[in-house]
Coordinates of C-alpha atoms in Angstrom, one line a residue:
M556 CA 136.3 80.8 64.4
T557 CA 136.4 77.6 66.4
A558 CA 133.3 75.7 67.7
E559 CA 134.6 76.5 71.1
A560 CA 134.9 80.3 70.5
S561 CA 131.4 80.4 68.9
A562 CA 129.8 78.6 71.8
K563 CA 130.9 81.2 74.3
P564 CA 128.6 84.1 75.0
S565 CA 129.6 87.4 73.6
V566 CA 131.4 89.3 76.0
K567 CA 132.7 92.9 76.3
P568 CA 134.9 94.5 78.9
I569 CA 133.2 96.0 82.0
G570 CA 133.8 99.7 82.4
D571 CA 132.8 101.2 79.0
N572 CA 131.6 104.5 80.2
S573 CA 129.6 105.3 77.2
F574 CA 126.7 107.8 77.5
N575 CA 123.5 105.8 77.9
I576 CA 120.4 107.7 76.4
A577 CA 117.7 105.7 78.3
A578 CA 119.5 106.2 81.7
H579 CA 120.2 109.9 81.1
G580 CA 116.3 110.2 80.0
L581 CA 115.1 108.5 83.0
R582 CA 117.0 110.9 85.2
G583 CA 114.8 113.6 83.8
I584 CA 111.6 111.6 84.1
A585 CA 112.4 110.6 87.7
S586 CA 112.8 114.3 88.6
L587 CA 109.7 115.3 87.0
M588 CA 107.8 112.4 88.8
V589 CA 109.1 113.9 92.0
F590 CA 108.2 117.2 91.0
F591 CA 104.7 116.6 90.1
A592 CA 104.1 114.3 93.1
H593 CA 105.2 117.1 95.4
L594 CA 102.8 119.6 93.7
L595 CA 99.9 117.3 93.9
G596 CA 100.6 115.6 97.2
G597 CA 101.7 118.8 99.0
T598 CA 98.5 120.6 98.1
A599 CA 96.4 117.5 99.0
E600 CA 98.1 117.6 102.5
H601 CA 98.2 121.4 103.1
V602 CA 95.5 123.0 101.0
Y603 CA 92.8 120.5 100.0
A604 CA 92.9 118.1 102.8
S605 CA 89.3 118.3 103.4
N606 CA 88.5 117.6 99.8
A607 CA 88.3 113.8 99.9
G608 CA 87.7 113.5 96.3
Y609 CA 91.1 115.4 95.3
V610 CA 93.0 113.5 98.1
D611 CA 91.8 110.1 96.8
G612 CA 92.2 111.1 93.2
I613 CA 95.9 112.1 93.3
T614 CA 96.9 109.4 95.8
P615 CA 98.1 107.0 93.0
F616 CA 100.1 109.9 91.3
W617 CA 101.5 110.9 94.6
N618 CA 102.6 107.1 95.1
F619 CA 104.0 106.9 91.6
G620 CA 106.0 110.1 92.0
T621 CA 107.7 109.1 95.3
F622 CA 108.8 105.9 93.4
G623 CA 110.9 108.3 91.2
V624 CA 113.4 108.4 94.0
C625 CA 113.9 104.7 93.9
L626 CA 114.4 105.0 90.0
F627 CA 117.1 107.5 90.9
F628 CA 118.9 104.8 93.1
V629 CA 118.8 102.3 90.2
I630 CA 120.2 104.7 87.9
S631 CA 122.9 105.8 90.4
G632 CA 124.0 102.2 90.8
F633 CA 124.1 101.7 86.9
V634 CA 126.1 104.9 86.0
I635 CA 128.6 105.2 89.1
L636 CA 130.3 101.9 88.5
P637 CA 132.3 103.0 85.4
S638 CA 133.6 106.1 87.4
A639 CA 134.8 104.0 90.3
I640 CA 136.6 102.0 87.8
R641 CA 138.0 104.8 85.8
Y642 CA 139.4 106.9 88.5
S643 CA 141.4 106.4 91.5
P644 CA 139.4 106.4 95.0
T645 CA 140.9 110.0 95.5
E646 CA 139.9 111.3 92.3
F647 CA 136.7 109.7 92.4
A648 CA 135.8 111.2 95.7
A649 CA 137.0 114.5 94.4
R650 CA 134.9 114.2 91.3
R651 CA 131.8 113.2 93.2
F652 CA 132.3 116.1 95.6
M653 CA 132.5 118.8 92.8
R654 CA 129.7 117.1 91.0
L655 CA 127.2 117.1 94.0
Y656 CA 128.5 119.4 96.7
P657 CA 128.4 122.9 95.3
L658 CA 124.8 122.9 94.6
F659 CA 123.9 120.9 97.8
F660 CA 125.9 123.3 99.9
A661 CA 124.2 126.3 98.4
F662 CA 120.6 125.1 99.2
S663 CA 121.7 123.7 102.5
V664 CA 123.0 127.2 103.6
L665 CA 119.7 128.8 102.3
F666 CA 117.8 126.3 104.4
I667 CA 119.9 126.8 107.4
V668 CA 119.3 130.6 107.1
M669 CA 115.6 130.3 106.5
N670 CA 115.0 127.8 109.1
A671 CA 117.1 129.8 111.7
A672 CA 114.8 132.9 110.9
T673 CA 111.4 131.0 111.0
N674 CA 112.1 127.7 113.1
L675 CA 109.8 125.9 110.8
Y676 CA 111.7 122.7 111.3
P677 CA 112.9 122.9 114.9
E678 CA 114.3 119.3 114.8
T679 CA 117.0 120.4 112.4
N680 CA 117.7 124.0 113.9
N681 CA 120.6 122.9 116.0
L682 CA 124.3 122.6 115.6
T683 CA 124.3 118.7 115.5
S684 CA 121.8 118.5 112.8
V685 CA 123.6 121.2 110.7
L686 CA 127.0 119.6 111.0
A687 CA 125.6 116.0 110.4
G688 CA 123.6 117.3 107.3
L689 CA 126.6 119.2 105.7
T690 CA 128.8 116.0 106.2
F691 CA 126.2 113.5 105.3
L692 CA 126.5 111.9 108.5
N693 CA 122.9 112.3 109.5
L694 CA 122.1 108.5 109.2
L695 CA 124.8 107.9 111.8
A696 CA 123.7 111.0 114.0
R697 CA 120.1 110.0 113.4
T698 CA 119.2 113.5 112.6
E699 CA 117.1 114.6 109.4
Q700 CA 118.9 116.0 106.3
L701 CA 118.7 119.8 105.8
T702 CA 117.2 120.9 102.5
P703 CA 114.2 119.2 101.5
N704 CA 114.8 116.0 99.3
A705 CA 118.4 115.8 100.4
W706 CA 117.7 112.8 102.5
S707 CA 118.2 110.8 99.4
L708 CA 121.8 112.5 98.7
T709 CA 123.0 111.0 101.8
F710 CA 122.0 107.5 100.7
E711 CA 123.7 108.4 97.4
V712 CA 127.0 109.5 99.1
W713 CA 127.2 106.2 101.0
F714 CA 126.3 104.2 97.9
Y715 CA 129.4 106.0 96.4
V716 CA 131.7 105.0 99.3
F717 CA 130.6 101.2 99.0
M718 CA 131.1 101.2 95.4
A719 CA 134.5 102.8 95.5
A720 CA 135.6 100.6 98.4
F721 CA 134.3 97.5 96.6
V722 CA 136.3 98.4 93.4
F723 CA 139.3 98.9 95.6
V724 CA 139.4 95.6 97.6
A725 CA 137.9 93.6 94.8
V726 CA 140.2 94.6 91.9
R727 CA 142.6 97.4 92.6
R728 CA 144.2 96.1 95.8
P729 CA 142.7 92.6 96.2
S730 CA 142.1 91.7 99.6
K731 CA 140.1 88.9 100.9
L732 CA 139.7 90.2 104.5
G733 CA 138.9 93.7 103.2
L734 CA 136.3 92.1 100.8
A735 CA 134.7 90.0 103.6
V736 CA 134.6 93.2 105.9
L737 CA 133.0 95.3 103.2
T738 CA 130.5 92.6 102.4
L739 CA 129.5 92.4 106.0
L740 CA 129.2 96.2 106.3
A741 CA 127.1 96.3 103.0
A742 CA 124.8 93.6 104.2
L743 CA 124.2 95.6 107.5
F744 CA 123.5 98.7 105.6
I745 CA 121.2 96.9 103.4
A746 CA 119.5 95.3 106.5
R747 CA 119.1 98.6 108.0
Y748 CA 118.0 100.4 104.9
P749 CA 116.4 98.0 102.5
I750 CA 115.7 100.8 99.9
A751 CA 119.6 100.4 99.0
L752 CA 118.4 97.3 97.2
Y753 CA 117.6 99.5 94.2
F754 CA 121.2 100.7 94.2
V755 CA 122.5 97.2 94.2
A756 CA 120.2 96.2 91.4
G757 CA 121.7 99.1 89.2
G758 CA 125.1 98.1 90.0
L759 CA 124.5 94.5 89.0
I760 CA 122.7 95.7 85.8
R761 CA 125.6 97.6 84.9
L762 CA 128.0 94.6 85.2
A763 CA 125.6 92.5 83.0
H764 CA 125.1 95.6 80.5
D765 CA 128.8 96.0 80.1
R766 CA 129.8 92.4 79.9
Y767 CA 127.2 90.7 77.7
E768 CA 126.2 91.9 74.3
W769 CA 122.9 90.2 74.4
V770 CA 122.0 92.5 77.3
S771 CA 123.3 95.7 76.0
R772 CA 122.0 95.2 72.3
G773 CA 118.9 93.1 73.0
H774 CA 115.5 93.6 71.4
H775 CA 113.1 92.9 74.2
R776 CA 110.6 95.6 73.7
L777 CA 107.4 93.6 74.6
A778 CA 109.0 92.5 78.0
E779 CA 110.3 96.0 78.5
S780 CA 106.8 97.4 78.1
A781 CA 105.3 94.8 80.4
A782 CA 107.9 95.4 83.0
F783 CA 107.2 99.0 82.9
A784 CA 103.4 98.6 83.1
A785 CA 104.1 96.4 86.3
C786 CA 106.3 99.2 87.7
V787 CA 103.5 101.7 87.2
F788 CA 100.9 99.4 88.7
L789 CA 102.8 98.3 91.5
S790 CA 104.2 101.8 92.7
T791 CA 100.8 103.3 92.4
R792 CA 99.4 101.0 94.9
G793 CA 100.7 102.4 98.0
H794 CA 103.5 104.6 99.6
Y795 CA 106.4 102.6 101.0
D796 CA 109.0 103.5 103.5
Y797 CA 111.1 100.5 102.6
H798 CA 111.3 99.0 106.0
W799 CA 111.4 95.3 106.1
S800 CA 108.0 95.2 107.4
D801 CA 106.8 96.6 104.1
F802 CA 108.3 93.5 102.4
Q803 CA 105.6 91.4 104.0
N804 CA 103.4 93.0 101.4
A805 CA 104.3 90.8 98.3
E806 CA 103.8 93.8 96.1
V807 CA 107.0 95.5 97.5
P808 CA 109.5 92.7 96.4
L809 CA 107.7 92.4 93.1
L810 CA 108.2 96.1 92.6
V811 CA 111.7 96.0 93.3
A812 CA 112.2 93.1 90.9
A813 CA 109.9 94.7 88.2
T814 CA 112.1 97.9 88.5
A815 CA 115.2 95.9 88.0
L816 CA 113.8 94.0 85.2
Y817 CA 112.5 97.1 83.4
F818 CA 115.7 99.2 83.9
C819 CA 117.9 96.4 82.6
L820 CA 115.8 96.2 79.4
A821 CA 115.5 99.9 79.0
V822 CA 119.2 100.7 79.0
S823 CA 119.7 98.3 76.1
R824 CA 120.7 100.1 73.1
N825 CA 117.6 99.0 71.0
S826 CA 115.1 99.6 73.8
L827 CA 111.7 101.4 73.5
T828 CA 112.8 103.6 76.3
A829 CA 116.0 104.7 74.5
L830 CA 113.8 105.6 71.3
L831 CA 111.2 107.6 73.4
L832 CA 113.6 109.5 75.6
G833 CA 116.3 110.4 73.0
N834 CA 114.6 113.6 72.0
R835 CA 116.5 117.0 72.9
L836 CA 113.7 118.1 75.5
L837 CA 113.9 114.9 77.6
R838 CA 117.8 114.9 77.3
Y839 CA 117.7 118.4 78.7
F840 CA 115.5 117.2 81.6
G841 CA 118.1 114.5 82.2
T842 CA 120.8 117.3 82.3
V843 CA 119.1 119.4 84.8
S844 CA 117.4 116.7 87.0
Y845 CA 119.8 117.1 89.9
S846 CA 119.2 120.9 90.0
L847 CA 115.5 120.3 89.4
Y848 CA 115.3 118.0 92.4
L849 CA 116.6 120.3 94.9
V850 CA 115.3 123.6 93.5
H851 CA 111.5 122.6 93.3
P852 CA 110.9 122.3 97.0
Y853 CA 111.6 125.9 97.5
T854 CA 109.6 127.0 94.4
Y855 CA 106.8 124.9 95.3
F856 CA 106.7 126.1 99.1
L857 CA 106.8 129.8 98.1
T858 CA 104.5 129.7 95.2
R859 CA 101.9 127.7 97.5
A860 CA 102.3 130.5 100.1
A861 CA 101.7 133.3 97.5
F862 CA 98.7 131.4 96.2
S863 CA 97.4 130.9 99.6
H864 CA 97.8 134.5 100.7
A865 CA 96.3 135.7 97.5
H866 CA 93.2 133.1 98.1
L867 CA 93.9 131.6 94.5
F868 CA 93.1 128.2 95.7
T869 CA 89.5 128.0 95.2
A870 CA 86.6 125.5 95.3
N871 CA 87.5 125.0 91.5
V872 CA 90.1 122.7 92.2
A873 CA 90.9 122.0 88.4
V874 CA 91.3 125.7 87.6
S875 CA 93.3 126.5 90.8
M876 CA 95.7 123.6 90.4
G877 CA 96.2 124.1 86.7
A878 CA 97.2 127.7 87.3
F879 CA 99.4 126.7 90.3
I880 CA 101.2 124.1 88.2
V881 CA 101.8 126.4 85.4
V882 CA 103.1 129.1 87.6
T883 CA 105.1 126.9 89.7
G884 CA 106.5 125.0 86.7
A885 CA 107.7 128.3 85.1
I886 CA 109.4 129.7 88.1
T887 CA 111.0 126.2 88.9
W888 CA 112.3 126.0 85.2
I889 CA 113.9 129.4 85.3
L890 CA 115.6 128.9 88.7
T891 CA 116.7 125.3 87.7
H892 CA 118.3 126.4 84.5
F893 CA 120.2 129.1 86.5
A894 CA 121.2 126.7 89.2
N895 CA 122.2 124.0 86.8
R896 CA 124.3 126.4 84.9
T897 CA 126.0 128.0 87.8
L898 CA 126.0 125.7 90.7
E899 CA 126.1 122.3 89.2
L900 CA 127.8 122.5 85.9
W901 CA 130.2 125.2 86.1
P902 CA 132.2 124.2 89.1
Y903 CA 132.9 120.6 87.8
E904 CA 133.7 121.9 84.3
F905 CA 135.8 124.6 85.6
V906 CA 137.9 122.4 87.8
Y907 CA 138.2 119.4 85.4
H908 CA 137.8 121.2 82.0
Q909 CA 135.3 118.6 80.8
K910 CA 131.5 118.3 80.5
I911 CA 129.6 116.3 83.2
Y912 CA 127.5 114.5 80.4
R913 CA 129.7 113.3 77.6
S914 CA 128.1 111.4 74.7
T915 CA 131.4 109.6 73.6
S916 CA 132.6 106.4 75.1
Q917 CA 135.5 106.2 77.3
P918 CA 137.6 103.5 76.2
S919 CA 140.3 104.0 78.7
A920 CA 137.9 102.9 81.5
A921 CA 137.4 99.5 79.7
R922 CA 141.3 99.3 79.3
L923 CA 141.5 99.8 83.1
W924 CA 139.0 97.2 83.9
L925 CA 140.8 94.9 81.8
A926 CA 144.1 95.6 83.6
L927 CA 142.3 95.3 86.9
N928 CA 140.7 92.1 86.1
T929 CA 144.2 90.8 85.0
K930 CA 145.6 91.5 88.4
R931 CA 142.6 90.1 90.3
S932 CA 142.9 86.9 88.3
A933 CA 146.5 86.6 89.2
W934 CA 145.5 87.2 92.9
L935 CA 142.8 84.6 92.7
R936 CA 145.4 81.9 91.2
G937 CA 147.9 82.8 93.9

């Protein structure tokens, strides 16, 4: 090996679509964070609102739970780039549709029917909101999404659109004008919705992770632990809607930076997170995380209504909430497992004859990126 070659950083081709244990496990952790946040925060708002001790006590946990959605966005940015590289825009869109829409559509229809019968959410009980929600155009129509939690899916879909478009104009069909227009549109989207910074962070981490060996194989467990502690501390300090006005609080940009740093270290092959989340149970929660995310608002609401009707929310908050969490958790797990098998995994696997989560690497994605990079380099030289 020459001195020049040895001086170069260790580089591997971008687009390796290998299964990442830490990212998969963090999916499950994020969904559980949101689940417990809704159980605790929902009862604080609707059941024990007059109990100041309970409300104050669960507030940090509620704040940390809502941070789980931001963690989902980072994970999405990290895992979606290889798919955008591996598949043509048409196939990428089709696969994303089969991955997300059957489960989303089923619960959206459930919400539409229930809301039509009860008018519990009158602002979405109209044709405009229904059509905008079903087509993920609610951000443009300025209406609310339909089923609870689905607001984040609208962002996910728009993230996918930007990612696929970026790969197309940057490397598949290089276009300086197209790249400039796309960059402007992405900047406008981020300016309107700063929470998209989490997705951008995930995408950039993917680029670094797939290109540099020192990132993907590093031993940084002390820094990883410190970054994780910073995420927990900062995310429990307040509930943020991620308007730019929130960024006047120094803790918000610090939280975004700490999250990016932690995730970058967590997805390395030798990370502490990968070690802790590699067990079978947490891998299972990672697999069912999307179903859990959409199922649990319904099980929470119905169980809460049953407990309220039976007067099971008593002055003994610890006992009442313990029973409520156990019952809701059991019902949620059963329905989540069923929804995952029938509405999430089965449609995709039936159409494409392959599992959604594959633990083997996909070298063809790496080869595709190399081919695209060769084409891009020729375009830049021209």
